[in-house]
């Protein structure tokens, strides 16, 4: 085997193609009647071996040793390489048709290059005085001079005459320009186009072989016709056909020519198609590869496992294995794994010190277990506590792939803690996720230290918790900490359900009937002191702090919650001040445990208490209903105004719309008493007063393309209105609410604007996905070196201080450093 | 804007580009400062970020190829941030 020292991109010369080749291909048939490869056919044995047991005629290698050898085919008439169509066109109109010297000044060529120089081309050659003709190009491979076609033969003749110096000026690198016209075709080795033996015994050839057969066949036909002295038009026809086949051999998706098809009607995958696009050689096989020790399954929530864990189905755990080196200490355990065989927890393979791998089966497991010794490697099943990597696409930030400890379950889905859904952006409506098992100690250690969920609680994007409480966690802790008094019995039951008997025994002595705040305080670490406003804060003009009448000011002293309710501002993503402080002050271990126990306790409490909503939670009083109607009467008034001030009717409608919505929002907010929907809104668990207002108050103005509804018929939005109507109702203002229902026209406006939002969203994700890809590609090699400079892969400095301020946002407090809590 | 720039250039009118808020301060390092900087960073000068000698700011301060320019940038996170670029 030789080693690659360098790669040069350029054109192959006909001489080089022949030199590389081990055989000339002249026969379009592949096999003779015995099924044996025909000499000088496209499966000639000198092109390499694809059948096991055969030896290569050229190098003598077997299937793995011989990489294959190129062949060549002499084209009877030259053809254009379709990939250089445009380049050839530009050259042709920059050089003289007779002597091939440049038609432009050297300086001009240097300035505007091959792509622009033709614009300044002289009409007569200054070297030979030849008058030039107009050259046109018909994609992909046809050239005209005036009305006459220029044959590839003529083109080649012209290109041959270009001096090396002129070629250099035209920036033609990597070979002579005439090599862009093919006279000899390299035939790729069979190893890159292997045939498949079907169950029926027949052979199915690769797309590339099919295409090559076409090329050889046409070439031979052309040769015969020329030998027979066939008329010119027939020769030209076949020549053109040869051009088509060579073109599609190289690229089968060229515009303006029909792609070559398989018998089934499927377009053939030829050379360019093998390399291009996402599934092509570069992006599909080199940049990204498929891996072993990975699994993919639907995900489900599990409130009882830690955020650092992932539930792995037993059937998956039996397929995914961890290689473990046998040593003095673990030999007994390893022997047990082998003896279990395929019964969990068992082993699938054993690797001997000499590198041979053996599958553990029911028959040989006893034998292997006996043989097992220090230095053997056992590929054992995945067990509880193994480090795995869990991922959900699209992987937009580094928290899209985190390390979890495996927890083997009898179910059929991967399960994860709800706090981990935020960074993955996962839900359980059928989402699937991937699981990988690192195979060596270094990878496992690195994954555990850098990627474990609890070590990624703080997002490097904004320096605040991204792994946090959500939905029921928030409404649950709000309701719990609002509770004034809970019976001793209920407290014990709650804690037993959430944390088990041991926890209850340890805390029972001091436990009497107590408040929700006292129970919550059990989870807070000692030494924690913090005060902040909760999400339920009414934003009074002068905050009364701990004397807040709404219990919206949180006071925690030495780990005891004294005042205030715990909600989104304490535990939520980005906003959770309590969670943020615990992570900062006590580290990821304590923060991880805190999140685990909060979610367990709170969900247990909420389950016991019961938490449900219904449409009647949006009911409002008769009195409020009347107030709403009065507020909506403003539309009539506005409609009169728009008739008067026709120039700025839009402004008037928008202002009136806002006024009505605000007023109705106020009415609804003041009227609805605290029910479960309002609990969710106030605590920040889900929804907002806007949605509540839309449900029981008014929906408001709908917009399309950032403006009022204006499109549709001539001078009106739908045919239900008079032309030139300037009423609010005809331009997208929806007076109804979702609870009472919309009128058909209102419904249409609502749907139009919803459709716009939906389209915008799906188009946006496409854009941001591609932007992300480009950014990742551009920045992937940048790294903070040990001397605290940011450098690229050539060790050239990019930043002298990382991020200009030297702060790691993933270890900061909202992007900066909080000096107050630094000791 | 562009048209005006061309006209001024034709008239050979000098504009002080550093008066523009978007152009940060550039200055040439002295030999001593140069060696100090490279010593501090423990690098050869080729490992510095580059700036072309026909860069308008480089031309304006008269830096030559091989010089190191210190650029004092305003940073939204760090107030002021010193950047060093090798003129090539
Ligand atoms: Mg989903
Ligand atoms: Zn060989
Ligand atoms: Zn000439
Ligand atoms: Zn307040």
CSV table of C-alpha atoms in Angstrom, one decimal, chain A residues 331-603:
chain,number,residue,atom,x,y,z
A,331,UNK,CA,-13.1,-11.2,36.8
A,332,UNK,CA,-15.9,-12.8,38.9
A,333,UNK,CA,-18.5,-10.3,37.7
A,334,UNK,CA,-17.3,-10.6,34.1
A,335,UNK,CA,-17.6,-14.4,34.3
A,336,UNK,CA,-21.2,-14.0,35.5
A,337,UNK,CA,-22.0,-11.8,32.6
A,338,UNK,CA,-20.6,-14.3,30.1
A,339,UNK,CA,-22.4,-17.2,31.9
A,340,UNK,CA,-25.7,-15.2,31.6
A,341,UNK,CA,-25.1,-15.0,27.8
A,342,UNK,CA,-28.0,-13.4,26.1
A,343,UNK,CA,-30.0,-13.3,29.4
A,344,UNK,CA,-29.8,-9.9,30.9
A,345,UNK,CA,-27.4,-8.8,32.3
A,346,UNK,CA,-25.2,-10.8,30.0
A,347,UNK,CA,-22.6,-10.4,27.3
A,348,UNK,CA,-22.7,-10.5,23.6
A,349,UNK,CA,-19.0,-10.8,22.6
A,350,UNK,CA,-15.7,-11.6,24.2
A,351,UNK,CA,-12.4,-10.3,22.7
A,352,UNK,CA,-9.3,-12.3,23.3
A,353,UNK,CA,-5.9,-10.6,24.0
A,354,UNK,CA,-4.9,-11.6,20.4
A,355,UNK,CA,-7.7,-9.6,19.1
A,356,UNK,CA,-10.1,-12.4,18.0
A,357,UNK,CA,-13.7,-11.7,18.7
A,358,UNK,CA,-16.1,-14.4,19.7
A,359,UNK,CA,-19.9,-14.3,20.0
A,360,UNK,CA,-21.3,-15.6,23.2
A,361,UNK,CA,-24.0,-18.1,22.5
A,362,UNK,CA,-26.1,-20.5,24.6
A,363,UNK,CA,-23.8,-23.4,23.5
A,364,UNK,CA,-20.3,-21.9,24.1
A,365,UNK,CA,-20.9,-19.6,27.1
A,366,UNK,CA,-19.7,-22.1,29.7
A,367,UNK,CA,-16.6,-22.8,27.7
A,368,UNK,CA,-15.8,-19.1,27.2
A,369,UNK,CA,-16.5,-18.3,30.9
A,370,UNK,CA,-14.0,-21.0,31.9
A,371,UNK,CA,-11.4,-19.6,29.4
A,372,UNK,CA,-11.9,-16.0,30.5
A,373,UNK,CA,-8.7,-14.5,32.0
A,374,UNK,CA,-7.1,-11.1,32.8
A,375,UNK,CA,-6.7,-9.1,29.6
A,376,UNK,CA,-9.8,-10.4,27.9
A,377,UNK,CA,-12.4,-7.8,26.9
A,378,UNK,CA,-16.1,-8.6,27.6
A,379,UNK,CA,-18.7,-6.7,25.7
A,380,UNK,CA,-21.4,-6.7,28.4
A,381,UNK,CA,-25.0,-5.5,28.2
A,382,UNK,CA,-25.8,-1.9,29.2
A,383,UNK,CA,-26.5,-1.8,33.0
A,384,UNK,CA,-27.9,0.8,35.4
A,385,UNK,CA,-25.5,3.7,35.8
A,386,UNK,CA,-23.6,3.4,32.5
A,387,UNK,CA,-22.8,6.7,30.9
A,388,UNK,CA,-24.7,7.2,27.6
A,389,UNK,CA,-25.2,10.2,25.3
A,390,UNK,CA,-28.7,11.3,24.5
A,391,UNK,CA,-29.6,13.5,21.5
A,392,UNK,CA,-32.5,15.1,19.8
A,393,UNK,CA,-32.5,16.7,16.4
A,394,UNK,CA,-32.2,19.4,15.3
A,395,UNK,CA,-29.0,19.7,17.3
A,396,UNK,CA,-28.9,23.4,17.5
A,397,UNK,CA,-26.8,24.0,20.6
A,398,UNK,CA,-24.5,21.9,22.7
A,399,UNK,CA,-27.3,21.0,25.1
A,400,UNK,CA,-28.9,19.1,22.2
A,401,UNK,CA,-26.6,16.2,23.1
A,402,UNK,CA,-26.0,15.5,26.8
A,403,UNK,CA,-24.7,12.6,28.9
A,404,UNK,CA,-27.3,10.6,30.9
A,405,UNK,CA,-26.8,7.6,33.2
A,406,UNK,CA,-28.7,4.6,31.9
A,407,UNK,CA,-31.7,3.3,33.9
A,408,UNK,CA,-32.9,0.0,32.4
A,409,UNK,CA,-36.7,-0.2,32.2
A,410,UNK,CA,-39.1,-2.9,31.1
A,411,UNK,CA,-40.9,-0.5,28.7
A,412,UNK,CA,-40.4,0.1,25.0
A,413,UNK,CA,-39.5,3.8,24.9
A,414,UNK,CA,-36.7,6.0,26.1
A,415,UNK,CA,-37.8,8.0,29.1
A,416,UNK,CA,-36.5,11.2,30.5
A,417,UNK,CA,-37.1,13.7,33.3
A,418,UNK,CA,-39.3,16.6,32.4
A,419,UNK,CA,-36.7,19.2,33.3
A,420,UNK,CA,-34.5,17.9,30.5
A,421,UNK,CA,-37.1,18.5,27.8
A,422,UNK,CA,-36.3,22.2,27.6
A,423,UNK,CA,-32.8,22.1,26.2
A,424,UNK,CA,-33.8,19.3,23.8
A,425,UNK,CA,-37.0,21.1,22.9
A,426,UNK,CA,-38.7,17.8,23.2
A,427,UNK,CA,-42.3,16.9,23.8
A,428,UNK,CA,-44.0,13.5,23.8
A,429,UNK,CA,-46.3,13.7,20.8
A,430,UNK,CA,-44.2,11.1,19.0
A,431,UNK,CA,-40.7,12.7,19.2
A,432,UNK,CA,-37.8,10.3,18.8
A,433,UNK,CA,-34.4,10.6,20.3
A,434,UNK,CA,-31.0,8.9,19.8
A,435,UNK,CA,-28.8,7.2,22.4
A,436,UNK,CA,-25.1,6.5,22.0
A,437,UNK,CA,-22.8,4.4,24.3
A,438,UNK,CA,-19.2,5.7,24.6
A,439,UNK,CA,-16.8,2.8,24.2
A,440,UNK,CA,-13.8,3.7,26.2
A,441,UNK,CA,-12.9,5.1,29.6
A,442,UNK,CA,-11.6,8.4,28.1
A,443,UNK,CA,-14.9,9.0,26.2
A,444,UNK,CA,-16.9,8.1,29.3
A,445,UNK,CA,-15.0,10.4,31.6
A,446,UNK,CA,-15.2,13.3,29.1
A,447,UNK,CA,-18.9,12.8,28.6
A,448,UNK,CA,-19.5,12.6,32.3
A,449,UNK,CA,-17.5,15.7,33.2
A,450,UNK,CA,-18.5,17.9,30.3
A,451,UNK,CA,-21.9,16.6,29.1
A,452,UNK,CA,-23.7,15.3,32.2
A,453,UNK,CA,-27.1,17.0,32.4
A,454,UNK,CA,-26.5,18.7,35.7
A,455,UNK,CA,-23.3,20.2,34.4
A,456,UNK,CA,-25.3,21.9,31.7
A,457,UNK,CA,-28.0,23.5,33.8
A,458,UNK,CA,-26.6,27.0,32.9
A,459,UNK,CA,-26.9,27.8,29.2
A,460,UNK,CA,-23.8,29.3,27.5
A,461,UNK,CA,-26.2,31.4,25.5
A,462,UNK,CA,-27.4,33.7,28.3
A,463,UNK,CA,-25.7,32.5,31.4
A,464,UNK,CA,-29.0,31.4,33.2
A,465,UNK,CA,-30.6,28.1,33.8
A,466,UNK,CA,-31.9,26.3,30.7
A,467,UNK,CA,-32.6,23.1,32.5
A,468,UNK,CA,-35.4,24.2,34.8
A,469,UNK,CA,-39.0,23.6,35.9
A,470,UNK,CA,-41.9,23.9,33.5
A,471,UNK,CA,-45.7,23.7,33.3
A,472,UNK,CA,-47.0,21.6,36.3
A,473,UNK,CA,-43.8,22.1,38.2
A,474,UNK,CA,-44.5,25.8,38.3
A,475,UNK,CA,-48.2,25.7,39.0
A,476,UNK,CA,-47.6,22.9,41.5
A,477,UNK,CA,-45.0,24.7,43.5
A,478,UNK,CA,-47.1,27.9,43.4
A,479,UNK,CA,-50.1,26.0,44.9
A,480,UNK,CA,-47.9,24.2,47.4
A,481,UNK,CA,-46.2,27.3,48.8
A,482,UNK,CA,-49.5,29.1,48.9
A,483,UNK,CA,-51.0,26.4,51.2
A,484,UNK,CA,-51.4,27.8,54.7
A,485,UNK,CA,-51.8,24.6,56.6
A,486,UNK,CA,-51.5,20.9,55.8
A,487,UNK,CA,-52.4,18.1,58.2
A,488,UNK,CA,-49.6,16.1,59.7
A,489,UNK,CA,-51.0,12.9,58.1
A,490,UNK,CA,-51.1,14.5,54.6
A,491,UNK,CA,-47.6,15.9,55.1
A,492,UNK,CA,-46.3,12.4,55.9
A,493,UNK,CA,-48.2,10.9,53.0
A,494,UNK,CA,-46.9,13.5,50.6
A,495,UNK,CA,-43.3,13.1,51.6
A,496,UNK,CA,-43.6,9.3,51.6
A,497,UNK,CA,-44.9,9.3,48.1
A,498,UNK,CA,-42.3,11.8,46.9
A,499,UNK,CA,-39.1,10.6,48.7
A,500,UNK,CA,-39.7,7.3,50.3
A,501,UNK,CA,-39.8,6.1,53.9
A,502,UNK,CA,-36.2,7.0,54.8
A,503,UNK,CA,-36.8,10.6,54.2
A,504,UNK,CA,-40.0,10.6,56.2
A,505,UNK,CA,-38.2,8.9,59.1
A,506,UNK,CA,-35.4,11.4,59.1
A,507,UNK,CA,-37.8,14.4,59.2
A,508,UNK,CA,-40.8,13.1,61.0
A,509,UNK,CA,-39.7,14.1,64.5
A,510,UNK,CA,-40.1,17.8,63.8
A,511,UNK,CA,-43.1,17.4,61.6
A,512,UNK,CA,-46.5,18.6,62.7
A,513,UNK,CA,-49.2,20.1,60.7
A,514,UNK,CA,-47.3,22.7,58.6
A,515,UNK,CA,-47.5,25.2,55.8
A,516,UNK,CA,-46.5,24.5,52.2
A,517,UNK,CA,-43.7,26.9,52.6
A,518,UNK,CA,-42.2,24.8,55.4
A,519,UNK,CA,-42.4,21.6,53.3
A,520,UNK,CA,-40.8,23.4,50.4
A,521,UNK,CA,-38.0,24.6,52.8
A,522,UNK,CA,-37.0,20.9,53.3
A,523,UNK,CA,-35.5,21.0,49.8
A,524,UNK,CA,-33.6,24.2,50.2
A,525,UNK,CA,-29.9,24.0,51.1
A,526,UNK,CA,-28.7,25.5,54.4
A,527,UNK,CA,-27.0,28.9,54.0
A,528,UNK,CA,-29.2,30.1,51.2
A,529,UNK,CA,-30.3,33.7,51.6
A,530,UNK,CA,-32.2,35.4,48.8
A,531,UNK,CA,-35.0,37.9,48.2
A,532,UNK,CA,-36.8,38.5,45.0
A,533,UNK,CA,-40.2,39.3,43.5
A,534,UNK,CA,-42.3,36.4,42.3
A,535,UNK,CA,-44.1,36.2,39.0
A,536,UNK,CA,-47.4,37.0,40.8
A,537,UNK,CA,-46.1,40.4,41.8
A,538,UNK,CA,-48.7,43.0,40.9
A,539,UNK,CA,-46.1,45.7,40.3
A,540,UNK,CA,-47.3,48.1,42.9
A,541,UNK,CA,-46.1,51.6,42.8
A,542,UNK,CA,-44.3,51.2,46.0
A,543,UNK,CA,-43.3,47.7,46.7
A,544,UNK,CA,-43.9,46.7,50.4
A,545,UNK,CA,-41.3,43.9,50.1
A,546,UNK,CA,-41.8,41.3,52.8
A,547,UNK,CA,-45.1,42.9,53.8
A,548,UNK,CA,-46.5,42.4,50.3
A,549,UNK,CA,-50.3,41.9,50.6
A,550,UNK,CA,-50.3,39.4,47.7
A,551,UNK,CA,-47.5,37.2,49.2
A,552,UNK,CA,-45.5,38.0,46.0
A,553,UNK,CA,-42.2,38.9,47.7
A,554,UNK,CA,-40.0,35.9,48.3
A,555,UNK,CA,-37.8,35.9,51.3
A,556,UNK,CA,-35.5,32.9,52.0
A,557,UNK,CA,-33.3,33.0,55.1
A,558,UNK,CA,-30.7,30.3,55.7
A,559,UNK,CA,-32.6,27.9,53.6
A,560,UNK,CA,-36.0,28.6,55.0
A,561,UNK,CA,-38.8,30.0,52.8
A,562,UNK,CA,-40.3,32.6,55.0
A,563,UNK,CA,-42.4,34.8,52.7
A,564,UNK,CA,-43.7,34.6,49.1
A,565,UNK,CA,-44.7,32.0,46.7
A,566,UNK,CA,-42.5,29.9,44.5
A,567,UNK,CA,-43.3,30.2,40.8
A,568,UNK,CA,-41.7,30.9,37.4
A,569,UNK,CA,-39.5,33.6,38.8
A,570,UNK,CA,-38.0,31.1,41.2
A,571,UNK,CA,-37.8,28.0,39.1
A,572,UNK,CA,-38.5,28.8,35.5
A,573,UNK,CA,-36.1,28.7,32.5
A,574,UNK,CA,-34.0,31.9,32.3
A,575,UNK,CA,-36.2,33.6,34.9
A,576,UNK,CA,-35.7,31.2,37.9
A,577,UNK,CA,-33.8,33.3,40.4
A,578,UNK,CA,-33.8,30.7,43.1
A,579,UNK,CA,-32.6,27.9,40.8
A,580,UNK,CA,-30.0,30.3,39.4
A,581,UNK,CA,-28.7,31.1,42.9
A,582,UNK,CA,-28.6,27.5,44.1
A,583,UNK,CA,-26.6,26.5,41.0
A,584,UNK,CA,-24.2,29.4,41.4
A,585,UNK,CA,-23.7,29.1,45.2
A,586,UNK,CA,-23.8,25.4,45.7
A,587,UNK,CA,-22.8,23.9,42.4
A,588,UNK,CA,-24.4,21.5,39.9
A,589,UNK,CA,-24.6,18.6,42.4
A,590,UNK,CA,-26.9,20.4,44.7
A,591,UNK,CA,-28.8,22.1,41.9
A,592,UNK,CA,-29.4,18.8,40.1
A,593,UNK,CA,-30.7,17.2,43.3
A,594,UNK,CA,-32.8,20.3,44.0
A,595,UNK,CA,-34.4,20.1,40.6
A,596,UNK,CA,-35.0,16.3,41.0
A,597,UNK,CA,-36.7,16.7,44.4
A,598,UNK,CA,-38.7,19.8,43.5
A,599,UNK,CA,-40.2,18.1,40.5
A,600,UNK,CA,-40.9,14.9,42.6
A,601,UNK,CA,-42.5,16.7,45.5
A,602,UNK,CA,-44.5,19.2,43.6
A,603,UNK,CA,-45.9,16.7,41.1
